XYZ file of C-alpha atoms in Angstrom:
447
model
C 7.264 -9.508 16.859
C 9.481 -12.422 17.722
C 12.766 -12.570 15.766
C 12.927 -15.361 13.186
C 14.414 -18.702 14.176
C 16.130 -21.117 11.858
C 16.213 -24.872 11.784
C 18.689 -26.945 9.802
C 18.130 -30.553 8.848
C 20.688 -32.860 7.304
C 19.338 -36.204 6.017
C 22.000 -38.501 7.463
C 21.683 -41.625 9.588
C 23.713 -41.241 12.763
C 22.980 -41.378 16.419
C 20.990 -38.465 17.823
C 23.177 -36.305 20.065
C 22.057 -35.858 23.608
C 20.929 -32.390 24.600
C 18.884 -31.795 27.722
C 19.112 -28.040 27.996
C 16.768 -26.848 25.262
C 13.462 -28.514 26.162
C 11.860 -25.218 27.104
C 11.904 -23.828 23.561
C 8.476 -24.272 21.906
C 9.894 -24.906 18.456
C 11.483 -28.267 19.122
C 12.763 -30.414 21.907
C 16.022 -30.777 19.964
C 16.883 -27.071 19.893
C 20.610 -26.492 20.181
C 22.754 -23.408 20.366
C 25.131 -22.346 17.577
C 28.145 -23.495 19.573
C 26.577 -26.907 20.187
C 25.792 -27.263 16.508
C 29.400 -26.666 15.598
C 30.249 -29.737 17.675
C 27.253 -31.796 16.581
C 26.907 -31.363 12.842
C 24.010 -33.718 12.079
C 20.475 -34.495 13.240
C 18.458 -37.547 12.247
C 15.381 -39.786 12.738
C 12.019 -37.991 12.854
C 13.426 -34.823 14.372
C 14.884 -31.626 12.969
C 18.245 -30.535 14.241
C 17.769 -26.802 14.725
C 20.127 -23.873 14.953
C 18.760 -21.197 17.247
C 19.937 -17.906 15.825
C 17.652 -15.956 18.105
C 20.470 -14.086 19.823
C 22.074 -13.020 16.550
C 18.727 -12.286 14.896
C 17.565 -10.286 17.895
C 20.628 -8.055 17.725
C 20.222 -7.483 13.995
C 16.472 -7.131 14.333
C 16.938 -4.439 16.946
C 19.315 -2.582 14.659
C 16.922 -2.803 11.709
C 13.983 -1.670 13.832
C 15.981 1.329 15.008
C 16.667 2.329 11.426
C 13.122 1.611 10.270
C 11.645 3.902 12.895
C 13.375 6.781 11.147
C 12.150 5.842 7.680
C 8.651 4.715 6.638
C 9.936 2.439 3.861
C 10.334 -0.536 6.235
C 7.359 -2.526 7.492
C 7.265 -5.199 10.162
C 7.419 -7.749 7.351
C 10.590 -6.137 6.018
C 12.153 -6.163 9.485
C 11.432 -9.863 9.936
C 12.950 -10.956 6.644
C 15.901 -8.572 7.038
C 16.618 -10.121 10.420
C 16.673 -13.608 8.958
C 18.552 -12.538 5.832
C 21.202 -10.741 7.868
C 21.722 -13.754 10.127
C 22.162 -16.292 7.348
C 25.514 -15.113 5.926
C 27.058 -15.465 9.392
C 26.156 -19.170 9.555
C 26.213 -20.029 5.835
C 29.220 -22.333 6.237
C 27.080 -24.593 8.428
C 24.337 -25.023 5.800
C 26.203 -27.353 3.445
C 23.805 -30.002 2.024
C 21.096 -29.090 4.515
C 17.521 -27.905 4.553
C 17.114 -24.590 6.371
C 13.751 -23.723 7.890
C 13.054 -20.168 9.034
C 10.418 -19.887 11.758
C 8.640 -16.532 11.991
C 5.470 -15.184 13.566
C 5.005 -12.835 10.603
C 2.820 -14.462 7.943
C 3.834 -11.939 5.282
C 7.524 -12.559 5.930
C 6.945 -16.300 5.632
C 5.217 -15.722 2.294
C 8.042 -13.588 0.885
C 10.727 -16.005 2.038
C 8.955 -18.946 0.389
C 8.361 -16.980 -2.824
C 11.895 -15.629 -2.872
C 10.808 -12.216 -4.102
C 9.598 -8.859 -2.816
C 8.651 -5.487 -4.283
C 10.860 -3.788 -1.710
C 14.322 -3.487 -3.328
C 16.160 -4.000 -0.031
C 14.175 -7.125 0.806
C 14.642 -8.370 -2.762
C 18.382 -7.991 -2.180
C 18.043 -10.164 0.937
C 16.156 -12.763 -1.097
C 19.020 -12.847 -3.581
C 21.405 -13.462 -0.701
C 19.313 -16.516 0.242
C 19.489 -17.734 -3.345
C 23.261 -17.210 -3.480
C 23.796 -19.076 -0.194
C 21.596 -21.966 -1.336
C 23.530 -22.236 -4.613
C 26.946 -22.079 -2.948
C 26.109 -24.535 -0.156
C 23.666 -26.879 -1.910
C 20.967 -26.103 0.642
C 17.283 -25.216 0.472
C 15.473 -22.468 2.372
C 11.833 -22.441 3.430
C 9.780 -20.651 6.060
C 7.098 -21.793 8.471
C 4.648 -19.718 10.411
C 4.436 -19.961 14.198
C 2.011 -17.966 16.350
C 3.684 -15.030 18.020
C 2.946 -12.090 20.214
C 1.902 -8.646 19.105
C 1.982 -5.070 20.262
C -0.444 -2.211 19.756
C 2.161 -0.362 17.696
C 2.629 -3.392 15.447
C -1.126 -3.660 14.839
C -1.350 0.071 14.152
C 1.459 -0.171 11.599
C -0.175 -3.144 9.896
C -3.567 -1.401 9.897
C -2.008 1.619 8.184
C -0.326 -0.653 5.645
C -3.622 -2.410 4.877
C -5.437 0.906 4.460
C -2.872 1.979 1.880
C -3.783 -1.123 -0.132
C -7.536 -0.402 -0.084
C -7.548 1.377 -3.445
C -5.951 0.277 -6.674
C -2.828 2.237 -7.582
C -4.631 3.973 -10.462
C -7.545 4.939 -8.201
C -5.181 6.236 -5.532
C -3.336 8.316 -8.144
C -6.631 9.784 -9.372
C -7.720 10.654 -5.841
C -4.363 12.315 -5.173
C -4.883 14.497 -8.241
C -8.401 15.441 -7.128
C -7.280 16.167 -3.572
C -4.400 18.341 -4.768
C -6.801 20.322 -6.951
C -9.131 20.982 -4.012
C -6.306 21.781 -1.582
C -4.686 24.199 -4.053
C -8.031 25.952 -4.581
C -8.578 26.359 -0.837
C -5.055 27.730 -0.534
C -5.700 30.277 -3.302
C -8.833 31.672 -1.634
C -7.352 31.313 1.886
C -10.009 29.068 3.429
C -9.534 25.872 5.466
C -10.227 22.734 3.381
C -11.795 20.850 6.297
C -14.524 21.015 7.302
C -15.763 22.350 3.970
C -18.504 24.959 4.129
C -21.330 25.236 1.625
C -19.870 28.462 0.270
C -16.453 26.845 -0.271
C -17.990 23.929 -2.172
C -20.077 26.219 -4.378
C -17.048 28.343 -5.193
C -15.042 25.203 -6.016
C -17.708 23.894 -8.420
C -17.873 27.287 -10.130
C -14.072 27.323 -10.364
C -14.031 23.891 -12.036
C -16.790 24.859 -14.489
C -15.738 28.392 -15.429
C -11.990 28.584 -14.817
C -10.851 25.010 -15.495
C -13.586 24.467 -18.147
C -14.230 20.893 -17.004
C -17.083 18.783 -18.296
C -19.955 18.047 -15.935
C -18.894 14.421 -15.450
C -15.375 15.578 -14.519
C -16.755 18.055 -11.989
C -18.695 15.253 -10.327
C -15.551 13.124 -10.161
C -13.491 15.941 -8.643
C -16.140 16.428 -5.948
C -15.962 12.746 -4.949
C -12.714 13.254 -3.022
C -14.320 15.699 -0.574
C -16.537 13.101 1.201
C -13.512 10.783 1.485
C -11.398 13.521 3.051
C -14.093 14.277 5.622
C -14.779 10.646 6.513
C -11.084 9.863 6.934
C -10.962 12.689 9.489
C -14.151 11.466 11.223
C -16.108 14.451 9.921
C -19.634 14.292 8.450
C -20.020 14.330 4.676
C -21.077 17.912 3.786
C -22.439 17.200 0.302
C -25.669 15.131 0.704
C -27.437 17.710 2.888
C -26.283 20.775 0.948
C -29.250 21.896 -1.134
C -27.483 25.033 -2.364
C -24.731 22.865 -3.845
C -27.250 20.554 -5.527
C -29.049 23.608 -6.918
C -25.770 24.909 -8.359
C -24.911 21.521 -9.889
C -28.284 21.433 -11.646
C -27.440 24.777 -13.275
C -23.974 23.540 -14.291
C -25.498 20.377 -15.744
C -28.014 22.385 -17.788
C -25.331 24.708 -19.143
C -22.663 22.119 -19.927
C -24.843 19.118 -20.712
C -23.935 15.501 -20.015
C -22.951 14.300 -23.489
C -19.594 12.529 -23.550
C -17.343 12.355 -26.591
C -15.890 8.835 -26.802
C -12.419 8.201 -28.149
C -11.988 7.219 -31.781
C -11.761 3.552 -32.689
C -8.700 1.803 -34.078
C -9.654 -0.006 -37.278
C -7.902 -2.774 -39.252
C -6.881 -0.035 -41.698
C -5.103 1.788 -38.875
C -3.354 -1.430 -37.865
C -2.112 -2.038 -41.418
C -0.610 1.453 -41.591
C 0.997 1.002 -38.176
C 2.441 -2.352 -39.288
C 3.983 -0.813 -42.409
C 6.069 1.574 -40.279
C 7.453 -1.035 -37.874
C 10.656 -3.045 -38.068
C 9.617 -6.490 -36.886
C 13.232 -7.597 -36.564
C 13.439 -5.204 -33.608
C 12.335 -6.540 -30.218
C 10.920 -3.140 -29.219
C 8.855 -2.748 -32.411
C 7.647 -6.341 -32.342
C 6.621 -6.056 -28.673
C 4.673 -2.879 -29.502
C 3.000 -4.620 -32.449
C 2.027 -7.591 -30.268
C 0.537 -5.223 -27.688
C -1.578 -3.577 -30.413
C -2.905 -6.913 -31.693
C -3.536 -8.338 -28.200
C -5.507 -5.210 -27.261
C -7.474 -5.247 -30.531
C -8.364 -8.952 -30.721
C -8.748 -9.403 -26.964
C -10.850 -6.228 -26.543
C -8.371 -5.173 -23.884
C -6.874 -1.971 -22.627
C -3.170 -1.772 -23.544
C -2.501 -1.327 -19.838
C -3.482 -4.979 -19.410
C -0.310 -6.099 -21.210
C 1.941 -3.031 -20.846
C 3.488 -2.369 -17.442
C 2.433 0.605 -15.340
C 4.900 1.410 -12.576
C 7.151 -1.294 -11.164
C 6.704 -4.846 -12.451
C 4.682 -6.978 -10.027
C 4.564 -10.719 -10.858
C 1.274 -11.187 -8.992
C -0.394 -8.386 -10.950
C 1.156 -7.947 -14.380
C 1.076 -10.403 -17.254
C 4.095 -12.709 -17.370
C 5.642 -14.722 -20.169
C 4.389 -17.932 -18.557
C 0.808 -16.592 -18.751
C 0.855 -16.985 -22.553
C 0.096 -20.591 -23.507
C 0.412 -21.972 -27.070
C -2.563 -23.919 -28.450
C -3.367 -25.613 -31.745
C -5.586 -22.686 -32.759
C -3.261 -19.894 -31.542
C -2.465 -18.634 -28.050
C -4.361 -18.369 -24.782
C -3.468 -15.420 -22.550
C -4.320 -15.596 -18.848
C -4.896 -12.290 -17.029
C -5.033 -12.294 -13.225
C -5.488 -8.558 -12.673
C -7.601 -6.106 -14.682
C -9.743 -3.042 -14.047
C -12.634 -5.305 -13.014
C -10.532 -8.072 -11.410
C -8.869 -6.466 -8.403
C -8.950 -9.164 -5.715
C -7.784 -12.316 -7.555
C -11.375 -13.570 -7.537
C -11.058 -15.085 -11.016
C -8.902 -15.218 -14.116
C -9.617 -13.807 -17.557
C -8.716 -16.021 -20.518
C -8.098 -14.165 -23.781
C -8.147 -16.066 -27.083
C -5.607 -14.910 -29.677
C -6.326 -17.056 -32.767
C -4.580 -17.727 -36.042
C -6.083 -15.512 -38.775
C -5.091 -14.953 -42.376
C -2.939 -11.980 -43.261
C -0.407 -9.739 -41.534
C -2.859 -8.881 -38.747
C -2.571 -12.373 -37.249
C -1.890 -12.061 -33.494
C -0.653 -15.651 -33.185
C 1.954 -15.172 -35.920
C 3.192 -11.947 -34.330
C 3.440 -13.583 -30.909
C 5.272 -16.592 -32.329
C 7.840 -14.306 -33.973
C 8.230 -12.296 -30.773
C 8.701 -15.387 -28.600
C 11.350 -16.662 -30.998
C 13.150 -13.327 -30.950
C 13.138 -13.231 -27.129
C 13.782 -16.919 -26.519
C 15.547 -17.535 -23.233
C 13.750 -14.710 -21.428
C 12.591 -15.277 -17.860
C 9.264 -17.154 -17.839
C 8.244 -15.329 -14.659
C 9.251 -11.954 -16.067
C 7.160 -9.492 -18.113
C 5.593 -10.873 -21.280
C 6.498 -7.936 -23.516
C 10.040 -6.579 -23.469
C 11.652 -3.681 -25.303
C 15.156 -5.047 -24.722
C 16.945 -7.821 -22.910
C 15.317 -6.985 -19.570
C 13.300 -3.784 -20.049
C 9.517 -4.279 -19.988
C 7.158 -2.513 -22.361
C 5.591 0.184 -20.180
C 2.325 1.940 -20.882
C 4.195 5.239 -21.228
C 6.457 3.776 -23.918
C 3.435 2.257 -25.679
C 1.531 5.551 -25.702
C 4.515 7.567 -26.938
C 5.278 5.097 -29.718
C 1.613 4.933 -30.740
C 1.350 8.691 -31.252
C 4.737 8.791 -33.000
C 3.675 6.069 -35.467
C 0.285 7.699 -36.091
C 1.950 11.036 -36.844
C 4.337 9.339 -39.288
C 1.355 7.678 -40.971
C -0.467 11.005 -41.275
C -3.320 9.890 -39.005
C -4.958 12.404 -36.678
C -4.108 11.082 -33.223
C -5.799 13.800 -31.168
C -8.643 11.493 -30.141
C -6.940 8.092 -30.350
C -6.060 6.705 -26.942
C -5.144 3.328 -25.545
C -8.843 2.601 -25.066
C -9.322 3.005 -28.837
C -8.056 -0.564 -29.379
C -10.742 -1.992 -27.084
C -13.484 0.035 -28.783
C -12.060 -0.763 -32.206
C -12.043 -4.505 -31.574
C -15.642 -4.425 -30.340
C -16.739 -2.330 -33.340
C -15.021 -4.720 -35.753
C -16.756 -7.734 -34.174
C -20.093 -5.950 -34.528
C -19.405 -5.228 -38.210
C -18.742 -8.903 -38.965
C -22.023 -9.927 -37.320
C -21.072 -11.009 -33.786
C -24.056 -10.465 -31.413
C -23.737 -7.705 -28.825
C -24.217 -10.133 -25.931
C -21.296 -12.226 -27.138
C -19.143 -9.107 -27.561
C -19.922 -8.179 -23.952
C -18.747 -11.613 -22.837
C -15.531 -11.423 -24.872
C -14.747 -7.939 -23.561
C -16.075 -8.712 -20.048
C -18.485 -5.749 -20.138
C -20.999 -5.872 -17.306
C -22.920 -2.799 -18.513
C -24.274 -1.564 -21.847
C -21.298 0.768 -22.352
C -20.256 -1.384 -25.324
C -23.250 -0.040 -27.276
C -22.137 3.592 -27.046
């Protein structure tokens, strides 16, 4: 990967300095070296005066690459933006009142530089350096993509990075749990996990049914990781052709049955009792209350508005995603369980209703209490900068239910979604319309 190159433009009308030694550089015929730029401080007309920091960037890039080879936390994108970010402080005194353009052959690096943010904490620190330099020197930074070379190692690294993004984080976590269960079982009985024999698979199913006391649907889910493990190692899937395993699963299904016990529903009565135990002058309590009402009226999972893991602006709901309307609020969701690839947006209506269960009134009070918060930050906060996480929501929910004397053994986050759908059915809303509101594609809403 070519090290990033920077161009600096200053909008001033002077004569263009002569420079005949940089015509070979593909970026611009006006490319000048750092020493030349120190003598010639301005560029003009239809050209960009450019500072070539290739030599400095290359040295820093080499250093970063050396460190990144020892640690998997750095990708080629990280190396590119680190190289540019490390070069900028050296030349920041030359950026006064100028526009700085960073040329890179890494499309991801260009994207992060233009956005000014990254999930990688070290790269985010570099982005803050860019912001600080731009504020101190009254300059603006942007990045442009230029075609560059590639190596087999670079493509292999990027292929590995893309494979890690194939599954949603929740799916990947579930598969890790299933794989650990299978690997631990194989370790206990001292058999190799791959390739799995028919006897090993039959013993594992029996172990899940008799020792772990799993339901039949859970046993099927735990078996799903085994084909993935084999295919990732270029081994044939052992399950489809294993009649003995199918025969055993039929017996397990007959003994355990397939009936599923759904979670209990949250009713308006539950919400009233929850509301009575909250202090709505507290940001944390009011954020929790808003999450309850959004999940109930929007037929959502609380995880749609509460943060799981690290906050990601492209994935999680932000303050700017909540828009006031004459009839209430409109919430825009860009990532849900069924929207994984930014193919569409989900618009949730949160109307004004009479009584203390009004979601619009609760949101209005919360927005007033947290006025001045970052519009691009998390929608629901428990403090000045701490987002409402799903773990905090779940813990507070069970604590409130216990205080209210409500059995919480079968009330989960999904109970709000089921409760909202059940309430709509009770007031006469057709099932087809409920499916549209809750974006159900199957008949699961009728269970």
